[in-house]
mmCIF file of C-alpha atoms in Angstrom:
data_model
loop_
_atom_site.group_PDB
_atom_site.id
_atom_site.type_symbol
_atom_site.label_atom_id
_atom_site.label_comp_id
_atom_site.label_asym_id
_atom_site.label_seq_id
_atom_site.Cartn_x
_atom_site.Cartn_y
_atom_site.Cartn_z
ATOM 1 C CA UNK A 27 -36.720 -22.186 30.076
ATOM 2 C CA UNK A 28 -37.112 -18.446 29.840
ATOM 3 C CA UNK A 29 -38.875 -17.158 26.742
ATOM 4 C CA UNK A 30 -36.525 -14.166 26.677
ATOM 5 C CA UNK A 31 -33.105 -15.691 27.235
ATOM 6 C CA UNK A 32 -31.010 -12.553 26.825
ATOM 7 C CA UNK A 33 -33.011 -10.769 29.511
ATOM 8 C CA UNK A 34 -32.032 -13.413 32.061
ATOM 9 C CA UNK A 35 -28.553 -11.870 32.381
ATOM 10 C CA UNK A 36 -29.831 -8.324 32.882
ATOM 11 C CA UNK A 37 -30.332 -7.353 36.537
ATOM 12 C CA UNK A 38 -33.278 -5.268 37.776
ATOM 13 C CA UNK A 39 -32.957 -1.620 36.787
ATOM 14 C CA UNK A 40 -31.499 0.130 39.865
ATOM 15 C CA UNK A 41 -32.837 3.538 38.876
ATOM 16 C CA UNK A 42 -36.438 2.277 38.733
ATOM 17 C CA UNK A 43 -36.839 2.341 42.517
ATOM 18 C CA UNK A 44 -35.823 5.988 42.700
ATOM 19 C CA UNK A 45 -37.938 6.852 39.660
ATOM 20 C CA UNK A 46 -41.031 5.315 41.250
ATOM 21 C CA UNK A 47 -40.604 7.376 44.425
ATOM 22 C CA UNK A 48 -40.022 10.496 42.309
ATOM 23 C CA UNK A 49 -43.195 9.844 40.314
ATOM 24 C CA UNK A 50 -45.213 9.279 43.510
ATOM 25 C CA UNK A 51 -43.934 12.525 45.026
ATOM 26 C CA UNK A 52 -44.909 14.465 41.916
ATOM 27 C CA UNK A 53 -48.385 12.946 41.911
ATOM 28 C CA UNK A 54 -48.702 14.239 45.469
ATOM 29 C CA UNK A 55 -47.973 17.735 44.173
ATOM 30 C CA UNK A 56 -44.393 18.018 45.408
ATOM 31 C CA UNK A 57 -42.000 20.147 43.375
ATOM 32 C CA UNK A 58 -39.073 17.777 42.786
ATOM 33 C CA UNK A 59 -35.871 19.320 41.439
ATOM 34 C CA UNK A 60 -34.728 16.576 39.098
ATOM 35 C CA UNK A 61 -30.942 16.317 38.850
ATOM 36 C CA UNK A 62 -31.110 12.604 38.080
ATOM 37 C CA UNK A 63 -31.303 11.682 34.427
ATOM 38 C CA UNK A 64 -28.571 13.165 32.212
ATOM 39 C CA UNK A 65 -31.011 14.556 29.662
ATOM 40 C CA UNK A 66 -29.821 17.953 28.342
ATOM 41 C CA UNK A 67 -32.508 20.608 28.748
ATOM 42 C CA UNK A 68 -31.140 23.223 26.348
ATOM 43 C CA UNK A 69 -32.565 23.560 22.857
ATOM 44 C CA UNK A 70 -30.493 22.701 19.813
ATOM 45 C CA UNK A 71 -28.767 25.783 18.298
ATOM 46 C CA UNK A 72 -31.131 27.557 15.845
ATOM 47 C CA UNK A 73 -28.899 27.269 12.773
ATOM 48 C CA UNK A 74 -28.907 23.464 13.111
ATOM 49 C CA UNK A 75 -32.690 23.341 13.529
ATOM 50 C CA UNK A 76 -33.135 25.630 10.531
ATOM 51 C CA UNK A 77 -31.098 23.288 8.339
ATOM 52 C CA UNK A 78 -33.187 20.318 9.478
ATOM 53 C CA UNK A 79 -36.404 22.126 8.554
ATOM 54 C CA UNK A 80 -35.021 23.085 5.156
ATOM 55 C CA UNK A 81 -33.814 19.558 4.389
ATOM 56 C CA UNK A 82 -37.017 17.936 5.653
ATOM 57 C CA UNK A 83 -39.079 19.918 3.131
ATOM 58 C CA UNK A 84 -37.318 18.235 0.198
ATOM 59 C CA UNK A 85 -39.008 14.939 -0.799
ATOM 60 C CA UNK A 86 -35.820 13.284 -2.041
ATOM 61 C CA UNK A 87 -34.542 13.363 1.555
ATOM 62 C CA UNK A 88 -37.472 11.208 2.711
ATOM 63 C CA UNK A 89 -36.144 8.019 1.139
ATOM 64 C CA UNK A 90 -34.013 5.325 2.779
ATOM 65 C CA UNK A 91 -30.538 6.598 3.579
ATOM 66 C CA UNK A 92 -27.180 4.803 3.761
ATOM 67 C CA UNK A 93 -26.534 2.704 6.870
ATOM 68 C CA UNK A 94 -22.935 3.964 7.054
ATOM 69 C CA UNK A 95 -23.998 7.612 6.737
ATOM 70 C CA UNK A 96 -24.097 9.953 3.760
ATOM 71 C CA UNK A 97 -20.825 10.883 2.077
ATOM 72 C CA UNK A 98 -20.863 14.572 3.018
ATOM 73 C CA UNK A 99 -21.437 13.819 6.699
ATOM 74 C CA UNK A 100 -18.513 11.401 6.779
ATOM 75 C CA UNK A 101 -16.417 14.107 5.109
ATOM 76 C CA UNK A 102 -17.552 16.575 7.799
ATOM 77 C CA UNK A 103 -16.544 14.066 10.492
ATOM 78 C CA UNK A 104 -13.104 13.776 8.909
ATOM 79 C CA UNK A 105 -12.731 17.564 8.759
ATOM 80 C CA UNK A 106 -13.878 17.961 12.384
ATOM 81 C CA UNK A 107 -11.224 15.514 13.608
ATOM 82 C CA UNK A 108 -8.511 17.228 11.610
ATOM 83 C CA UNK A 109 -9.399 20.687 12.943
ATOM 84 C CA UNK A 110 -9.960 19.609 16.524
ATOM 85 C CA UNK A 111 -7.259 17.008 17.074
ATOM 86 C CA UNK A 112 -5.021 17.048 13.971
ATOM 87 C CA UNK A 113 -6.042 13.421 13.351
ATOM 88 C CA UNK A 114 -6.449 12.222 9.769
ATOM 89 C CA UNK A 115 -9.600 10.171 9.181
ATOM 90 C CA UNK A 116 -10.372 8.520 5.840
ATOM 91 C CA UNK A 117 -14.098 9.229 5.428
ATOM 92 C CA UNK A 118 -14.606 6.134 3.268
ATOM 93 C CA UNK A 119 -12.854 3.493 5.383
ATOM 94 C CA UNK A 120 -12.321 4.958 8.860
ATOM 95 C CA UNK A 121 -15.659 6.636 9.659
ATOM 96 C CA UNK A 122 -19.240 5.466 10.064
ATOM 97 C CA UNK A 123 -22.346 7.326 11.240
ATOM 98 C CA UNK A 124 -24.283 5.723 14.108
ATOM 99 C CA UNK A 125 -27.722 6.222 15.647
ATOM 100 C CA UNK A 126 -26.118 7.732 18.735
ATOM 101 C CA UNK A 127 -23.279 6.079 20.646
ATOM 102 C CA UNK A 128 -25.447 3.463 22.395
ATOM 103 C CA UNK A 129 -26.573 1.894 19.124
ATOM 104 C CA UNK A 130 -23.142 1.976 17.530
ATOM 105 C CA UNK A 131 -21.284 0.613 20.515
ATOM 106 C CA UNK A 132 -23.865 -2.130 21.126
ATOM 107 C CA UNK A 133 -23.740 -3.329 17.533
ATOM 108 C CA UNK A 134 -19.949 -3.175 17.475
ATOM 109 C CA UNK A 135 -19.722 -5.369 20.567
ATOM 110 C CA UNK A 136 -22.283 -7.737 19.045
ATOM 111 C CA UNK A 137 -20.158 -8.245 15.946
ATOM 112 C CA UNK A 138 -16.782 -8.523 17.704
ATOM 113 C CA UNK A 139 -17.273 -10.959 20.596
ATOM 114 C CA UNK A 140 -18.432 -14.546 21.001
ATOM 115 C CA UNK A 141 -20.149 -15.989 24.092
ATOM 116 C CA UNK A 142 -17.588 -16.251 26.871
ATOM 117 C CA UNK A 143 -15.236 -13.542 25.552
ATOM 118 C CA UNK A 144 -14.103 -11.173 28.282
ATOM 119 C CA UNK A 145 -14.693 -7.429 28.054
ATOM 120 C CA UNK A 146 -13.084 -4.948 30.462
ATOM 121 C CA UNK A 147 -15.028 -1.822 31.407
ATOM 122 C CA UNK A 148 -14.557 0.794 34.106
ATOM 123 C CA UNK A 149 -16.652 0.351 37.246
ATOM 124 C CA UNK A 150 -18.641 2.490 37.868
ATOM 125 C CA UNK A 151 -19.464 3.494 34.321
ATOM 126 C CA UNK A 152 -22.232 4.315 31.862
ATOM 127 C CA UNK A 153 -24.468 1.203 31.906
ATOM 128 C CA UNK A 154 -24.361 0.377 28.182
ATOM 129 C CA UNK A 155 -20.607 -0.216 28.414
ATOM 130 C CA UNK A 156 -20.894 -3.478 30.401
ATOM 131 C CA UNK A 157 -24.410 -4.418 29.349
ATOM 132 C CA UNK A 158 -23.653 -4.280 25.632
ATOM 133 C CA UNK A 159 -21.206 -7.127 26.279
ATOM 134 C CA UNK A 160 -23.609 -9.017 28.534
ATOM 135 C CA UNK A 161 -26.397 -8.798 25.948
ATOM 136 C CA UNK A 162 -23.969 -10.145 23.328
ATOM 137 C CA UNK A 163 -23.147 -13.127 25.554
ATOM 138 C CA UNK A 164 -19.768 -11.908 26.764
ATOM 139 C CA UNK A 165 -18.346 -11.865 30.286
ATOM 140 C CA UNK A 166 -17.592 -8.506 31.881
ATOM 141 C CA UNK A 167 -14.861 -7.624 34.332
ATOM 142 C CA UNK A 168 -15.229 -4.215 35.991
ATOM 143 C CA UNK A 169 -12.029 -2.241 36.579
ATOM 144 C CA UNK A 170 -12.371 0.059 39.627
ATOM 145 C CA UNK A 171 -12.175 3.727 38.682
ATOM 146 C CA UNK A 172 -12.820 6.985 40.457
ATOM 147 C CA UNK A 173 -11.200 9.693 42.564
ATOM 148 C CA UNK A 174 -9.296 7.260 44.808
ATOM 149 C CA UNK A 175 -8.302 4.720 42.166
ATOM 150 C CA UNK A 176 -5.436 4.326 39.686
ATOM 151 C CA UNK A 177 -7.275 2.884 36.706
ATOM 152 C CA UNK A 178 -4.184 1.771 34.815
ATOM 153 C CA UNK A 179 -2.717 -0.091 37.810
ATOM 154 C CA UNK A 180 -6.093 -1.747 38.345
ATOM 155 C CA UNK A 181 -6.163 -2.697 34.648
ATOM 156 C CA UNK A 182 -2.768 -4.390 34.876
ATOM 157 C CA UNK A 183 -3.826 -6.283 37.998
ATOM 158 C CA UNK A 184 -7.117 -7.387 36.447
ATOM 159 C CA UNK A 185 -5.385 -8.656 33.300
ATOM 160 C CA UNK A 186 -3.097 -10.896 35.357
ATOM 161 C CA UNK A 187 -6.088 -12.321 37.221
ATOM 162 C CA UNK A 188 -8.344 -12.928 34.209
ATOM 163 C CA UNK A 189 -8.626 -15.989 31.979
ATOM 164 C CA UNK A 190 -9.439 -16.130 29.147
ATOM 165 C CA UNK A 191 -7.530 -12.960 28.398
ATOM 166 C CA UNK A 192 -9.710 -9.874 27.747
ATOM 167 C CA UNK A 193 -10.610 -9.227 24.147
ATOM 168 C CA UNK A 194 -11.929 -5.657 24.456
ATOM 169 C CA UNK A 195 -11.318 -2.671 26.721
ATOM 170 C CA UNK A 196 -14.040 0.003 26.802
ATOM 171 C CA UNK A 197 -13.017 3.451 28.059
ATOM 172 C CA UNK A 198 -14.675 6.853 28.317
ATOM 173 C CA UNK A 199 -12.918 10.103 29.233
ATOM 174 C CA UNK A 200 -14.149 12.573 30.411
ATOM 175 C CA UNK A 201 -15.888 9.843 32.358
ATOM 176 C CA UNK A 202 -19.550 9.412 33.204
ATOM 177 C CA UNK A 203 -20.362 9.186 36.103
ATOM 178 C CA UNK A 204 -17.096 9.846 37.997
ATOM 179 C CA UNK A 205 -16.128 12.940 35.903
ATOM 180 C CA UNK A 206 -12.510 11.687 35.843
ATOM 181 C CA UNK A 207 -10.290 13.157 33.113
ATOM 182 C CA UNK A 208 -6.952 12.082 31.639
ATOM 183 C CA UNK A 209 -4.075 13.529 29.653
ATOM 184 C CA UNK A 210 -2.700 12.232 26.378
ATOM 185 C CA UNK A 211 0.026 10.246 28.142
ATOM 186 C CA UNK A 212 -2.656 7.990 29.600
ATOM 187 C CA UNK A 213 -3.820 6.963 26.135
ATOM 188 C CA UNK A 214 -0.206 6.411 25.078
ATOM 189 C CA UNK A 215 0.061 3.806 27.851
ATOM 190 C CA UNK A 216 -3.286 2.269 26.887
ATOM 191 C CA UNK A 217 -2.224 1.872 23.245
ATOM 192 C CA UNK A 218 1.047 0.199 24.213
ATOM 193 C CA UNK A 219 -0.759 -2.072 26.675
ATOM 194 C CA UNK A 220 -3.425 -3.038 24.144
ATOM 195 C CA UNK A 221 -0.772 -3.955 21.571
ATOM 196 C CA UNK A 222 1.124 -6.050 24.110
ATOM 197 C CA UNK A 223 -2.014 -7.953 25.136
ATOM 198 C CA UNK A 224 -3.783 -8.181 21.753
ATOM 199 C CA UNK A 225 -6.709 -6.164 23.110
ATOM 200 C CA UNK A 226 -9.160 -4.005 21.150
ATOM 201 C CA UNK A 227 -9.925 -0.557 22.580
ATOM 202 C CA UNK A 228 -13.231 1.298 22.266
ATOM 203 C CA UNK A 229 -13.230 4.893 23.532
ATOM 204 C CA UNK A 230 -16.541 6.644 24.178
ATOM 205 C CA UNK A 231 -15.741 10.354 23.691
ATOM 206 C CA UNK A 232 -19.248 11.725 24.284
ATOM 207 C CA UNK A 233 -18.048 14.559 26.552
ATOM 208 C CA UNK A 234 -15.156 15.734 24.387
ATOM 209 C CA UNK A 235 -16.333 19.348 24.463
ATOM 210 C CA UNK A 236 -17.844 19.580 27.954
ATOM 211 C CA UNK A 237 -14.639 20.569 29.751
ATOM 212 C CA UNK A 238 -13.814 23.444 32.085
ATOM 213 C CA UNK A 239 -11.078 25.514 33.746
ATOM 214 C CA UNK A 240 -8.715 25.385 30.776
ATOM 215 C CA UNK A 241 -8.685 21.596 30.498
ATOM 216 C CA UNK A 242 -8.793 20.137 26.971
ATOM 217 C CA UNK A 243 -9.780 16.505 26.544
ATOM 218 C CA UNK A 244 -7.401 14.521 24.329
ATOM 219 C CA UNK A 245 -8.683 12.164 21.676
ATOM 220 C CA UNK A 246 -7.651 8.546 22.009
ATOM 221 C CA UNK A 247 -6.746 8.639 18.310
ATOM 222 C CA UNK A 248 -4.084 11.300 18.922
ATOM 223 C CA UNK A 249 -1.852 8.655 20.471
ATOM 224 C CA UNK A 250 0.605 7.052 18.075
ATOM 225 C CA UNK A 251 -0.608 3.634 16.974
ATOM 226 C CA UNK A 252 -4.158 4.107 18.319
ATOM 227 C CA UNK A 253 -5.721 3.234 14.955
ATOM 228 C CA UNK A 254 -3.935 -0.105 15.073
ATOM 229 C CA UNK A 255 -5.844 -1.180 18.181
ATOM 230 C CA UNK A 256 -9.135 0.658 18.372
ATOM 231 C CA UNK A 257 -11.839 3.154 17.568
ATOM 232 C CA UNK A 258 -13.472 6.210 19.106
ATOM 233 C CA UNK A 259 -17.161 7.117 19.335
ATOM 234 C CA UNK A 260 -18.518 10.667 19.483
ATOM 235 C CA UNK A 261 -22.074 11.873 19.965
ATOM 236 C CA UNK A 262 -23.581 15.227 19.002
ATOM 237 C CA UNK A 263 -26.004 14.906 21.935
ATOM 238 C CA UNK A 264 -24.016 16.928 24.459
ATOM 239 C CA UNK A 265 -21.745 19.261 22.480
ATOM 240 C CA UNK A 266 -24.585 20.509 20.272
ATOM 241 C CA UNK A 267 -27.483 19.766 22.635
ATOM 242 C CA UNK A 268 -28.974 17.236 20.188
ATOM 243 C CA UNK A 269 -29.862 14.266 22.460
ATOM 244 C CA UNK A 270 -33.183 13.388 20.836
ATOM 245 C CA UNK A 271 -31.757 13.574 17.324
ATOM 246 C CA UNK A 272 -29.789 10.350 17.898
ATOM 247 C CA UNK A 273 -26.743 11.014 15.786
ATOM 248 C CA UNK A 274 -23.148 10.078 16.466
ATOM 249 C CA UNK A 275 -20.249 8.368 14.747
ATOM 250 C CA UNK A 276 -17.378 5.935 15.121
ATOM 251 C CA UNK A 277 -13.892 6.519 13.709
ATOM 252 C CA UNK A 278 -10.552 4.736 13.726
ATOM 253 C CA UNK A 279 -9.335 1.261 12.786
ATOM 254 C CA UNK A 280 -10.555 0.444 9.275
ATOM 255 C CA UNK A 281 -11.086 -3.265 9.944
ATOM 256 C CA UNK A 282 -13.251 -2.543 12.990
ATOM 257 C CA UNK A 283 -15.209 0.129 11.093
ATOM 258 C CA UNK A 284 -15.800 -2.367 8.269
ATOM 259 C CA UNK A 285 -17.185 -4.914 10.743
ATOM 260 C CA UNK A 286 -19.585 -2.350 12.183
ATOM 261 C CA UNK A 287 -20.602 -1.239 8.698
ATOM 262 C CA UNK A 288 -21.357 -4.818 7.667
ATOM 263 C CA UNK A 289 -23.586 -5.659 10.633
ATOM 264 C CA UNK A 290 -25.389 -2.305 10.394
ATOM 265 C CA UNK A 291 -26.176 -3.044 6.744
ATOM 266 C CA UNK A 292 -28.285 -5.953 8.004
ATOM 267 C CA UNK A 293 -29.887 -4.084 10.893
ATOM 268 C CA UNK A 294 -30.753 -0.529 9.817
ATOM 269 C CA UNK A 295 -31.090 1.879 6.903
ATOM 270 C CA UNK A 296 -29.336 4.748 8.614
ATOM 271 C CA UNK A 297 -30.564 7.972 10.184
ATOM 272 C CA UNK A 298 -33.278 10.149 8.624
ATOM 273 C CA UNK A 299 -31.329 12.069 5.972
ATOM 274 C CA UNK A 300 -32.371 15.606 7.025
ATOM 275 C CA UNK A 301 -30.876 14.885 10.465
ATOM 276 C CA UNK A 302 -27.598 13.882 8.831
ATOM 277 C CA UNK A 303 -27.612 17.067 6.751
ATOM 278 C CA UNK A 304 -28.200 19.154 9.876
ATOM 279 C CA UNK A 305 -25.346 17.272 11.597
ATOM 280 C CA UNK A 306 -23.028 18.407 8.792
ATOM 281 C CA UNK A 307 -23.878 22.022 9.643
ATOM 282 C CA UNK A 308 -23.241 21.322 13.330
ATOM 283 C CA UNK A 309 -19.785 19.836 12.746
ATOM 284 C CA UNK A 310 -18.678 22.314 10.085
ATOM 285 C CA UNK A 311 -19.512 25.418 12.066
ATOM 286 C CA UNK A 312 -22.294 27.957 12.098
ATOM 287 C CA UNK A 313 -21.853 28.623 8.402
ATOM 288 C CA UNK A 314 -19.953 27.072 5.528
ATOM 289 C CA UNK A 315 -17.417 29.881 5.511
ATOM 290 C CA UNK A 316 -16.192 28.730 8.922
ATOM 291 C CA UNK A 317 -15.411 25.303 7.473
ATOM 292 C CA UNK A 318 -13.661 26.743 4.408
ATOM 293 C CA UNK A 319 -11.521 28.962 6.627
ATOM 294 C CA UNK A 320 -10.347 26.053 8.759
ATOM 295 C CA UNK A 321 -12.314 26.747 11.928
ATOM 296 C CA UNK A 322 -10.269 25.818 14.997
ATOM 297 C CA UNK A 323 -11.363 25.153 18.528
ATOM 298 C CA UNK A 324 -14.950 24.933 19.668
ATOM 299 C CA UNK A 325 -17.633 26.716 17.682
ATOM 300 C CA UNK A 326 -19.510 29.642 19.288
ATOM 301 C CA UNK A 327 -22.655 27.588 19.924
ATOM 302 C CA UNK A 328 -20.633 24.870 21.650
ATOM 303 C CA UNK A 329 -18.842 27.453 23.784
ATOM 304 C CA UNK A 330 -22.198 28.859 24.892
ATOM 305 C CA UNK A 331 -23.448 25.411 25.876
ATOM 306 C CA UNK A 332 -20.250 24.641 27.794
ATOM 307 C CA UNK A 333 -20.438 27.986 29.623
ATOM 308 C CA UNK A 334 -23.988 27.243 30.762
ATOM 309 C CA UNK A 335 -22.848 23.910 32.204
ATOM 310 C CA UNK A 336 -19.885 25.612 33.902
ATOM 311 C CA UNK A 337 -22.170 28.133 35.593
ATOM 312 C CA UNK A 338 -24.445 25.343 36.795
ATOM 313 C CA UNK A 339 -21.476 23.346 38.051
ATOM 314 C CA UNK A 340 -20.162 26.304 40.025
ATOM 315 C CA UNK A 341 -23.601 27.051 41.465
ATOM 316 C CA UNK A 342 -24.028 23.478 42.688
ATOM 317 C CA UNK A 343 -20.477 23.023 43.986
ATOM 318 C CA UNK A 344 -20.445 26.339 45.887
ATOM 319 C CA UNK A 345 -23.955 25.755 47.222
ATOM 320 C CA UNK A 346 -23.142 22.304 48.551
ATOM 321 C CA UNK A 347 -19.901 23.600 50.040
ATOM 322 C CA UNK A 348 -21.805 26.255 51.988
ATOM 323 C CA UNK A 349 -23.922 23.580 53.647
ATOM 324 C CA UNK A 350 -20.994 21.295 54.441
ATOM 325 C CA UNK A 351 -20.950 18.869 51.492
ATOM 326 C CA UNK A 352 -17.507 19.333 49.930
ATOM 327 C CA UNK A 353 -17.094 18.012 46.369
ATOM 328 C CA UNK A 354 -14.128 18.882 44.100
ATOM 329 C CA UNK A 355 -15.345 20.738 40.987
ATOM 330 C CA UNK A 356 -15.184 18.392 37.969
ATOM 331 C CA UNK A 357 -13.103 19.382 34.948
ATOM 332 C CA UNK A 358 -15.407 17.609 32.528
ATOM 333 C CA UNK A 359 -18.870 16.174 31.728
ATOM 334 C CA UNK A 360 -22.294 17.560 32.631
ATOM 335 C CA UNK A 361 -22.289 15.848 36.025
ATOM 336 C CA UNK A 362 -21.081 16.177 39.593
ATOM 337 C CA UNK A 363 -20.032 12.963 41.378
ATOM 338 C CA UNK A 364 -20.485 13.403 45.100
ATOM 339 C CA UNK A 365 -19.433 11.046 47.861
ATOM 340 C CA UNK A 366 -22.314 10.497 50.278
ATOM 341 C CA UNK A 367 -21.765 12.548 53.465
ATOM 342 C CA UNK A 368 -20.304 10.474 56.291
ATOM 343 C CA UNK A 369 -23.414 10.426 58.552
ATOM 344 C CA UNK A 370 -25.344 8.718 55.751
ATOM 345 C CA UNK A 371 -22.582 6.609 54.176
ATOM 346 C CA UNK A 372 -23.916 3.299 55.552
ATOM 347 C CA UNK A 373 -27.273 3.856 53.842
ATOM 348 C CA UNK A 374 -25.858 3.185 50.396
ATOM 349 C CA UNK A 375 -26.637 5.243 47.323
ATOM 350 C CA UNK A 376 -30.142 3.897 46.611
ATOM 351 C CA UNK A 377 -31.552 4.547 50.094
ATOM 352 C CA UNK A 378 -29.780 7.913 50.293
ATOM 353 C CA UNK A 379 -31.253 8.919 46.928
ATOM 354 C CA UNK A 380 -34.722 7.902 48.111
ATOM 355 C CA UNK A 381 -34.282 10.045 51.212
ATOM 356 C CA UNK A 382 -33.253 13.065 49.126
ATOM 357 C CA UNK A 383 -36.489 12.827 47.154
ATOM 358 C CA UNK A 384 -38.682 12.331 50.214
ATOM 359 C CA UNK A 385 -37.074 14.853 52.561
ATOM 360 C CA UNK A 386 -35.233 17.334 50.330
ATOM 361 C CA UNK A 387 -37.410 17.073 47.203
ATOM 362 C CA UNK A 388 -34.288 16.569 45.086
ATOM 363 C CA UNK A 389 -33.739 13.680 42.673
ATOM 364 C CA UNK A 390 -30.221 12.371 41.948
ATOM 365 C CA UNK A 391 -28.900 9.133 40.443
ATOM 366 C CA UNK A 392 -27.688 6.471 42.897
ATOM 367 C CA UNK A 393 -24.099 5.497 42.196
ATOM 368 C CA UNK A 394 -24.953 1.798 42.447
ATOM 369 C CA UNK A 395 -26.770 2.115 39.119
ATOM 370 C CA UNK A 396 -23.379 2.579 37.431
ATOM 371 C CA UNK A 397 -21.699 -0.394 39.138
ATOM 372 C CA UNK A 398 -21.058 -1.761 42.602
ATOM 373 C CA UNK A 399 -17.984 0.426 43.084
ATOM 374 C CA UNK A 400 -20.230 3.494 42.793
ATOM 375 C CA UNK A 401 -22.400 2.738 45.808
ATOM 376 C CA UNK A 402 -20.660 5.336 48.015
ATOM 377 C CA UNK A 403 -21.632 8.134 45.610
ATOM 378 C CA UNK A 404 -24.547 9.878 43.945
ATOM 379 C CA UNK A 405 -24.516 11.663 40.599
ATOM 380 C CA UNK A 406 -25.970 15.117 40.045
ATOM 381 C CA UNK A 407 -26.875 15.994 36.437
ATOM 382 C CA UNK A 408 -26.514 19.702 35.590
ATOM 383 C CA UNK A 409 -29.849 19.880 33.784
ATOM 384 C CA UNK A 410 -31.553 22.628 35.802
ATOM 385 C CA UNK A 411 -30.921 26.374 35.810
ATOM 386 C CA UNK A 412 -29.028 28.046 38.692
ATOM 387 C CA UNK A 413 -32.243 29.138 40.443
ATOM 388 C CA UNK A 414 -33.511 25.549 40.561
ATOM 389 C CA UNK A 415 -30.087 24.285 41.598
ATOM 390 C CA UNK A 416 -30.106 26.723 44.537
ATOM 391 C CA UNK A 417 -33.573 25.426 45.403
ATOM 392 C CA UNK A 418 -32.109 21.918 45.461
ATOM 393 C CA UNK A 419 -29.290 23.040 47.746
ATOM 394 C CA UNK A 420 -31.807 24.544 50.178
ATOM 395 C CA UNK A 421 -33.692 21.256 50.229
ATOM 396 C CA UNK A 422 -30.513 19.248 50.888
ATOM 397 C CA UNK A 423 -29.563 21.680 53.652
ATOM 398 C CA UNK A 424 -32.614 20.527 55.640
ATOM 399 C CA UNK A 425 -31.050 17.090 55.848
ATOM 400 C CA UNK A 426 -27.381 17.976 56.340
#
């Protein structure tokens, strides 16, 4: 018997092969343009950092915090949802602070499913979506998604073919890695479908703000009846460039929030309080007057971050187009999802990614790492400046 039973169901980490080749190339002195890991490179806005420093200097903030998040942060979450999406959130029963989305989603799945329960996730998708269920002992069914797929039709087909019936559906729009986006009508259909099939919905809304070309991402909770069937997660990592701070939240159905709150009370004491205080400043605006005046839309610091990603997206898309690799510009996320050029399609995403490192000195993420339906693609993360992105394009041009 294995000493680590839960690890037996986790496959080898696909990205490790590419990471090893990248590390070897760098040890050899090669300048690798790393567009692989989706790790934001921009600093956190100064007013948020300043609040952290101020709060961290006060000894009473060094004590254990509340596992569900401090009261004022939950109030800020409620106000943010009302201003952004005109959704009412009860800060006491319908909101909980999480240590980023990965922690919150993983613990929520742990408390909601039993071994053998079926969880639907998109495929390809962000790895924690299926693996949170696998770690908890559930069974995962991947629903094909992407540029050439109708996710909802695939969902209906999968439901008919699955027994026992799925207990949970995990979604994420704008979607990582495929960059797919939806309109509010899509969530209306999801809510109706979830009610009809007694299915819980979890929506990962990490890229709510990272949208371009006039597109605005709808919240799942804007759909009528959404609170009856599910919850929505949001992370400050991308919108406010706070990835290492590990702060996010979950809002929606009160019963589901209560379940997450109860299990978290056993497992953690909450986030370092100065980080929560700084998160209040992030959500409320660049100063308290903005919050009092009912700030609408994205705050100036968020707009600046989004504009930087848009410029990087345009630089990469236009550069690849010039050398014959045509990819539609995504309307959301901090990624570009590119189908492998036809001459190299049979290689698969892992071998193609290895070749890009070795011959073009460019690192990308192989699509297979996000699910078997992603193997025809690679994902570019927009985490380098335009000059470095153009350097990457020149390297890729040597191959194409």
